[in-house]
Short mmCIF file of C-alpha atoms in Angstrom, two decimals:
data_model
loop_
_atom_site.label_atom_id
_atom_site.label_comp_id
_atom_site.label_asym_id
_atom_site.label_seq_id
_atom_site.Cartn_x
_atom_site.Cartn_y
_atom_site.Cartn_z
CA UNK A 29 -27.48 -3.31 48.10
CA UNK A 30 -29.70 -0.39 49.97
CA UNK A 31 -31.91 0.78 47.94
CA UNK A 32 -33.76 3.51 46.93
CA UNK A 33 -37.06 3.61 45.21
CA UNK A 34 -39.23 6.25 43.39
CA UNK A 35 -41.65 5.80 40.68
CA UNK A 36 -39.77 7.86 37.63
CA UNK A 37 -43.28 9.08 35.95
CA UNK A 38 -43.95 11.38 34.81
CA UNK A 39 -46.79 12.20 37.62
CA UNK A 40 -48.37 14.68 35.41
CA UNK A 41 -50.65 16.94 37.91
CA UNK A 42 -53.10 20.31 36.64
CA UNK A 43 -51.42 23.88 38.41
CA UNK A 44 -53.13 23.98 41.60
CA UNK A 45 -53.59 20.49 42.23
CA UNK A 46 -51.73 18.50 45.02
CA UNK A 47 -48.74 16.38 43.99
CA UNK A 48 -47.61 13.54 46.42
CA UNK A 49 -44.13 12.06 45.42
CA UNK A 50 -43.25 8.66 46.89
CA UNK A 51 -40.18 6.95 48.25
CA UNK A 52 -39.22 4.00 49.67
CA UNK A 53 -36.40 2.78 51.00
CA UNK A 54 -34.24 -0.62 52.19
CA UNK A 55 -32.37 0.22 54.61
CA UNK A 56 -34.04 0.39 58.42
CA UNK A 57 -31.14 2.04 59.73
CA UNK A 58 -31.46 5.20 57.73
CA UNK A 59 -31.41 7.92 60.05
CA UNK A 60 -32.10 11.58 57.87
CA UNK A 61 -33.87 12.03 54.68
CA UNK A 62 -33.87 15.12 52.22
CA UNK A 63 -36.06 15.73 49.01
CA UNK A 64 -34.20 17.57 46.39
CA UNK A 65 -35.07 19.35 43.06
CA UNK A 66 -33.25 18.72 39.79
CA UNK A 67 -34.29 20.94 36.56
CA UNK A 68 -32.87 19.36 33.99
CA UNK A 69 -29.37 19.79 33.74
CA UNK A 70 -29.06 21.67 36.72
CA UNK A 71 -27.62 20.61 40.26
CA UNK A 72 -29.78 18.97 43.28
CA UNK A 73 -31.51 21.77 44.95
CA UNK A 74 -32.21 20.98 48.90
CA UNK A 75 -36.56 21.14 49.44
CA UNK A 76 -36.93 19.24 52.26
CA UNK A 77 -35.48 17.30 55.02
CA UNK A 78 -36.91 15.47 57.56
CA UNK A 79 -35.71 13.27 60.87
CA UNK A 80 -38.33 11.88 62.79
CA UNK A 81 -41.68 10.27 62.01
CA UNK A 82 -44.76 12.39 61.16
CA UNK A 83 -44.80 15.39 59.04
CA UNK A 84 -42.72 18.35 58.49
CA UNK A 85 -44.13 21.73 57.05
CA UNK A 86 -42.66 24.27 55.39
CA UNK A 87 -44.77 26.85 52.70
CA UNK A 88 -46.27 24.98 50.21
CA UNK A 89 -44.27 21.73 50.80
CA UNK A 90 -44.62 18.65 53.60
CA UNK A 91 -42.68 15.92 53.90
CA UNK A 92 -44.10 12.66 55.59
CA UNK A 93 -42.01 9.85 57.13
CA UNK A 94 -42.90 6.64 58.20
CA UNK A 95 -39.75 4.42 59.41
CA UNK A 96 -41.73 1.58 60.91
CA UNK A 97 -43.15 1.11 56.76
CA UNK A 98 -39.71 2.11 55.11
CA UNK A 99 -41.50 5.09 53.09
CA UNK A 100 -40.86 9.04 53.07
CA UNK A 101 -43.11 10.74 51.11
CA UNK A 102 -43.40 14.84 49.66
CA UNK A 103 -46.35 16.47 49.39
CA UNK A 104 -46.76 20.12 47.01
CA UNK A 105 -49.92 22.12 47.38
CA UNK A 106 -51.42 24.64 44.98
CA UNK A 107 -48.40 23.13 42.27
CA UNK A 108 -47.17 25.50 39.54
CA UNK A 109 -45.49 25.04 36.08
CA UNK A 110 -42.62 26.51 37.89
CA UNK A 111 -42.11 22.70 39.99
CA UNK A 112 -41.79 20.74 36.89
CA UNK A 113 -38.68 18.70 37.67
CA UNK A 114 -37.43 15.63 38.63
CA UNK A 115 -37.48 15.36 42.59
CA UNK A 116 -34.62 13.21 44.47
CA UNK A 117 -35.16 11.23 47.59
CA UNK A 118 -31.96 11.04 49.44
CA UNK A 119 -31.08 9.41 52.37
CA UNK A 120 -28.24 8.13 54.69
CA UNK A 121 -28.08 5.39 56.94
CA UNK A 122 -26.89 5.24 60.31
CA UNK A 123 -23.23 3.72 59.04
CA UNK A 124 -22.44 7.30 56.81
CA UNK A 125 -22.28 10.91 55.54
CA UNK A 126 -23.01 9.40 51.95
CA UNK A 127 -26.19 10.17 50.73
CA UNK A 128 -27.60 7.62 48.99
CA UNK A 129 -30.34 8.76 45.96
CA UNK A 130 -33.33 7.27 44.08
CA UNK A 131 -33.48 7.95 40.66
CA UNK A 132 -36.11 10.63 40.83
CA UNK A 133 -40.02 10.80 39.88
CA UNK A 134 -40.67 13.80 37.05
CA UNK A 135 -43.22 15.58 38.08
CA UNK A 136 -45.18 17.72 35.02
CA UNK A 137 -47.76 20.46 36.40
CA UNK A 138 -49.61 21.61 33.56
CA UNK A 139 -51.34 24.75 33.05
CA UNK B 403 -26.85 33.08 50.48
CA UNK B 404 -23.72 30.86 50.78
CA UNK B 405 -23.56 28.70 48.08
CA UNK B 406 -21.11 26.44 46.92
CA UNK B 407 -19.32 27.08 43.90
CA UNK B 408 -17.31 25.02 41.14
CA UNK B 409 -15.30 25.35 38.45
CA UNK B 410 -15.12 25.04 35.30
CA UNK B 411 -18.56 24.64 34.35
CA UNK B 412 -17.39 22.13 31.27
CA UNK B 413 -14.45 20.46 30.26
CA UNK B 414 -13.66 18.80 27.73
CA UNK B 415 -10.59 15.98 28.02
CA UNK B 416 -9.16 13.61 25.49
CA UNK B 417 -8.98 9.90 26.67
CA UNK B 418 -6.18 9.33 28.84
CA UNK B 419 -5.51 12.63 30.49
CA UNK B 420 -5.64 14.06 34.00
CA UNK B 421 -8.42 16.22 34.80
CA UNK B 422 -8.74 18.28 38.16
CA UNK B 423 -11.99 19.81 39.36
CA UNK B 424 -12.25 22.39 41.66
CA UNK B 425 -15.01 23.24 44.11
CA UNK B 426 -15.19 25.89 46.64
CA UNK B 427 -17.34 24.60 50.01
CA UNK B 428 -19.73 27.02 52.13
CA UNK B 429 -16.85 28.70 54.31
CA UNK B 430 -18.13 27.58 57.46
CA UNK B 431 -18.56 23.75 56.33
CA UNK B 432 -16.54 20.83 57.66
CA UNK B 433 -17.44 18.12 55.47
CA UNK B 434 -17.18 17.74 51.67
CA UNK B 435 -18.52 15.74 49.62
CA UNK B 436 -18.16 14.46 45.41
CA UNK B 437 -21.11 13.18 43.51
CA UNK B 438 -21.72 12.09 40.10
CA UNK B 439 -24.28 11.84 37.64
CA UNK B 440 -23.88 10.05 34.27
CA UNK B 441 -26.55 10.99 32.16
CA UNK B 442 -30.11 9.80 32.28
CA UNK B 443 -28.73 7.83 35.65
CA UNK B 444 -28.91 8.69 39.50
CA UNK B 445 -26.89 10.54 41.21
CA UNK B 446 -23.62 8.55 42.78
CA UNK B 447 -21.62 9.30 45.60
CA UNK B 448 -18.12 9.20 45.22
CA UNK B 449 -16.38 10.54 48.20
CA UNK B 450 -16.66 12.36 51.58
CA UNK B 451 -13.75 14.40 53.10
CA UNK B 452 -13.19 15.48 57.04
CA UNK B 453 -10.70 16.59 58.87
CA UNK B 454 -8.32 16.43 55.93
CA UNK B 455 -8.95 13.23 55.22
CA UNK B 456 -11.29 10.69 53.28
CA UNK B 457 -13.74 9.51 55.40
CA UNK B 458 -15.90 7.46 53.01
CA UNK B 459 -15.49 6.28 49.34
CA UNK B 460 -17.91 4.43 46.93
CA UNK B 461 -16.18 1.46 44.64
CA UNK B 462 -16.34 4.03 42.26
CA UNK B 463 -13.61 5.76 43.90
CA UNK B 464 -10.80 3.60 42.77
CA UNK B 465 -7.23 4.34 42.29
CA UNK B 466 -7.78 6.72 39.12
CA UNK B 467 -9.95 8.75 41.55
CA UNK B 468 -8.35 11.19 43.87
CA UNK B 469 -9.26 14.40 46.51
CA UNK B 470 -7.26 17.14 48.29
CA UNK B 471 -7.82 20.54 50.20
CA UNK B 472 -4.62 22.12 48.50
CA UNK B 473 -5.61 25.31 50.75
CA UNK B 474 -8.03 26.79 53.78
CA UNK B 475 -10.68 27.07 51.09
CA UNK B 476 -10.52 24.98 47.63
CA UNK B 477 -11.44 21.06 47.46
CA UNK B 478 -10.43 19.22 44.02
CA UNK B 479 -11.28 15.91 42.91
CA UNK B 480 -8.77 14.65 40.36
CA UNK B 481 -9.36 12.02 37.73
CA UNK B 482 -5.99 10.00 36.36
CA UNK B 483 -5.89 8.77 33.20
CA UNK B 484 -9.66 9.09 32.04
CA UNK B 485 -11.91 7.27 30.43
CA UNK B 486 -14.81 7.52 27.81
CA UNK B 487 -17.23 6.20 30.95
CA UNK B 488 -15.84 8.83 33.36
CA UNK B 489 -18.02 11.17 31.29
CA UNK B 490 -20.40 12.81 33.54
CA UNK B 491 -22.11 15.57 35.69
CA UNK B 492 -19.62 16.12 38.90
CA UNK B 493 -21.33 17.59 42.00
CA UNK B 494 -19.52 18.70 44.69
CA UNK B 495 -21.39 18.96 48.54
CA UNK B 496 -20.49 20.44 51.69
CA UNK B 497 -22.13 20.53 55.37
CA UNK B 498 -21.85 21.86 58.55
CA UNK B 499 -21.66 19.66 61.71
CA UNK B 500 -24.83 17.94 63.30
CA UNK B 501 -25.21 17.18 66.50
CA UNK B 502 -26.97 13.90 67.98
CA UNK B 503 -29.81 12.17 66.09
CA UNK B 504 -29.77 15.30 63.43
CA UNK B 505 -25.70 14.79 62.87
CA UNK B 506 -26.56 14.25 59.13
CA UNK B 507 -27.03 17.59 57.73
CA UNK B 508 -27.90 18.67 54.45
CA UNK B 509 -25.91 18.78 51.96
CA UNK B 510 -25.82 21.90 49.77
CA UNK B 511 -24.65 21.23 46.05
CA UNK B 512 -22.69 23.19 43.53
CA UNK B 513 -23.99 23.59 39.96
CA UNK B 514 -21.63 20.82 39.53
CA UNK B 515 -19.03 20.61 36.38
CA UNK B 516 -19.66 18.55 32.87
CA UNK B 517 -17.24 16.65 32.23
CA UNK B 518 -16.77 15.18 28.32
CA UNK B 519 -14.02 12.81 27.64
CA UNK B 520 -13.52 12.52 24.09
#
């Protein structure tokens, strides 16, 4: 079974604070990764996607990748109230379109 | 934006019966895609579609489980015979083609439809 692992939280971080969100992952041949945002009851919304080792930028968001340690990781500076929400790593392997997900890490930014 | 759209938004099915839902991809998309997401739980690939045809499927796509492009622009996934467990959030995905090492693009979601099977 490939697997996908995030710590569900809550990560509870104060509004302007950093929060890093963490995934790991079994499967070495996983080839493209994406961070999505889920408000509760709402559908994934795309943040973030990422190929190649190293970091990606893009506004207030940064998504790290590290294949050789199995880990992809988001980053949000300066967080607002307004990111509260469960963020989805989802990735898929080399053998498929499917996108396989973790179960999400709730993220709380308080005021 | 483009954005992918589905309908309903709910519906509600006794045990038993057929249930259709509909998506509409990004018009420029070649790949579609069904998710679900029971409650509380992850979200679950069911099925990818290219070219007309299935091109992946999870176990979870059994026999009750079935897609189509009826026309140039609709995709529907149909559930046979439903059950009290097929209750759930359906997503449907599409995506455009990659090329190379970046063939995997993202996949863009509808807000999905709730599905309650009573």
């Amino acid at each position: 079974q490939k697997e996908v692992e995030q710590n569900s939280g809550p990560l509870s971080v104060p509004e302007g604070a950093i929060a890093s969100l963490n995934c790991t992952y079994s499967d070495r041949g996983s080839q493209s990764f994406f961070w999505y945002r889920q408000y509760s009851g709402k559908s994934p919304e795309l943040i973030m996607f990422i190929y190649s080792n190293g970091d990606k930028e893009d506004g207030r968001f940064t998504a790290q990748l590290n294949k050789a340690s199995q880990y992809v990781s988001l980053l949000i500076r300066d967080s607002q109230p307004s990111d509260s929400a469960t963020y989805l790593c989802a990735l898929n392997s080399n053998s498929g379109y499917a996108l396989n997900f973790g179960k999400g890490t709730s993220l709380l930014v308080t005021p | 934006e483009p954005e992918v759209t589905q309908t309903p938004s709910h519906q509600v099915t006794q045990m038993g019966q057929e249930v259709i839902l509909r998506c509409v991809p990004i018009s420029n998309h070649l790949y579609f895609y069904w998710y679900r997401q029971i409650l509380g739980q992850k979200v679950e690939f069911l099925v990818s579609f290219y070219n007309n045809e299935i091109s992946e499927k999870s176990e979870i796509f059994d026999d009750q489980f079935s897609v189509e492009r009826p026309d140039g622009s609709n995709f529907t996934l149909k559930i046979r015979s439903t059950k009290l467990e097929d209750s759930a959030m359906y997503f449907c995905a599409s995506t455009g083609r990659g090329q190379g090492a970046r063939r995997y693009q993202p996949q863009h979601f509808g807000d999905g439809t709730r599905l309650s099977i009573l």
